[in-house]
Coordinates of C-alpha atoms in Angstrom, one line a residue:
X87 CA -16.7 -36.6 137.8
X88 CA -18.2 -38.6 133.9
X89 CA -17.1 -36.1 131.3
X90 CA -19.9 -35.9 128.1
X91 CA -19.0 -37.6 124.9
X92 CA -18.5 -35.1 122.0
X93 CA -22.1 -34.8 120.2
X94 CA -20.6 -36.7 117.0
X95 CA -19.0 -39.7 118.9
X96 CA -22.2 -40.1 121.2
X97 CA -24.6 -40.2 117.5
X98 CA -21.8 -42.6 116.0
X99 CA -21.9 -45.0 119.1
X100 CA -26.0 -44.7 119.3
X101 CA -25.6 -45.6 115.3
X102 CA -23.3 -48.8 116.5
X103 CA -25.8 -49.8 118.7
X104 CA -28.8 -49.4 117.1
X105 CA -27.3 -51.7 113.6
X106 CA -25.8 -54.3 116.5
X107 CA -27.5 -57.0 114.9
X108 CA -26.7 -55.8 111.3
X109 CA -23.0 -55.8 112.2
X110 CA -22.8 -59.2 113.5
X111 CA -24.0 -60.3 110.9
X112 CA -21.9 -58.7 108.3
X113 CA -18.9 -59.9 110.5
X114 CA -20.0 -63.4 110.5
X115 CA -20.5 -63.4 106.6
X116 CA -17.3 -61.9 106.5
X117 CA -15.5 -64.8 108.7
X118 CA -16.9 -67.5 106.5
X119 CA -14.4 -66.5 103.8
X120 CA -11.9 -68.8 103.5
X121 CA -9.1 -65.7 102.8
X122 CA -6.0 -67.4 104.2
X123 CA -2.5 -65.7 103.0
X124 CA -0.7 -67.9 102.0
X125 CA -1.5 -68.2 99.5
X126 CA -4.0 -65.2 99.2
X127 CA -6.5 -65.3 97.2
X128 CA -9.3 -62.8 98.5
X129 CA -11.0 -61.8 95.4
X130 CA -14.6 -63.2 96.5
X131 CA -14.3 -61.3 100.0
X132 CA -13.6 -58.5 98.2
X133 CA -16.3 -58.7 95.9
X134 CA -18.7 -59.1 98.7
X135 CA -17.5 -56.2 100.7
X136 CA -17.6 -54.0 97.5
X137 CA -21.4 -55.1 96.9
X138 CA -22.1 -54.3 100.6
X139 CA -20.6 -51.1 100.4
X140 CA -22.5 -50.2 97.3
X141 CA -25.4 -51.2 99.0
X142 CA -24.9 -48.5 101.2
X143 CA -24.2 -46.0 98.7
X144 CA -20.8 -45.8 98.4
X145 CA -18.7 -46.4 95.4
X146 CA -16.0 -48.8 95.4
X147 CA -13.0 -49.9 93.2
X148 CA -10.9 -52.8 93.3
X149 CA -7.4 -52.6 92.6
X150 CA -5.4 -55.6 91.0
X151 CA -1.8 -55.4 91.8
X152 CA -1.3 -58.7 90.1
X153 CA -0.3 -61.2 93.1
X154 CA -4.1 -62.1 93.5
X155 CA -3.9 -59.8 96.7
X156 CA -7.1 -57.7 95.7
X157 CA -7.5 -54.2 97.5
X158 CA -10.6 -52.2 97.7
X159 CA -10.7 -48.8 97.9
X160 CA -14.0 -46.5 98.7
X161 CA -14.9 -43.3 99.8
X162 CA -17.3 -40.5 100.5
X163 CA -17.3 -36.9 101.4
X164 CA -16.5 -33.5 99.2
X165 CA -12.7 -34.1 99.3
X166 CA -12.1 -31.7 101.8
X167 CA -14.0 -33.5 104.8
X168 CA -14.2 -37.0 104.0
X169 CA -13.1 -40.4 104.5
X170 CA -11.1 -43.3 102.5
X171 CA -11.1 -46.9 103.3
X172 CA -8.2 -48.9 101.8
X173 CA -8.3 -52.4 103.2
X174 CA -6.9 -56.2 102.6
X175 CA -9.3 -58.9 103.5
X176 CA -6.7 -61.3 103.7
X177 CA -6.1 -63.4 107.2
X178 CA -3.2 -65.4 108.7
X179 CA -3.0 -69.2 108.3
X180 CA -6.0 -70.8 111.0
X181 CA -3.7 -73.5 111.4
X182 CA -4.5 -77.1 112.5
X183 CA -8.1 -77.7 112.2
X184 CA -8.1 -80.4 114.8
X185 CA -7.2 -77.5 117.4
X186 CA -10.5 -75.5 116.8
X187 CA -13.7 -76.2 118.4
X188 CA -15.8 -75.2 115.6
X189 CA -14.2 -74.6 112.0
X190 CA -12.4 -71.5 111.8
X191 CA -14.4 -70.2 108.7
X192 CA -17.8 -71.6 110.4
X193 CA -19.0 -68.2 111.7
X194 CA -19.8 -69.8 115.2

């Protein structure tokens, strides 16, 4: 017996399906940023994410902790029922480039 999805979840899944091409493009664009850690220098990717969220109508702030590991925060909602995004964009080192079929930052 299958269980019906909650209305909000069903709506969210439909939105994801309808946005599939845009989401894939976003992920490919994000992969193309070389944001390895160490050394962490993720300012460019954080600017990209900030601009993407701003275009979606969300306010964002970049926070400089002083070690080049920028943090971005974004939120929406009225404070009692909302969402706060706080994230980092650095990734583990890609390792030996000769072991990759495609460049790790190519988005292939």
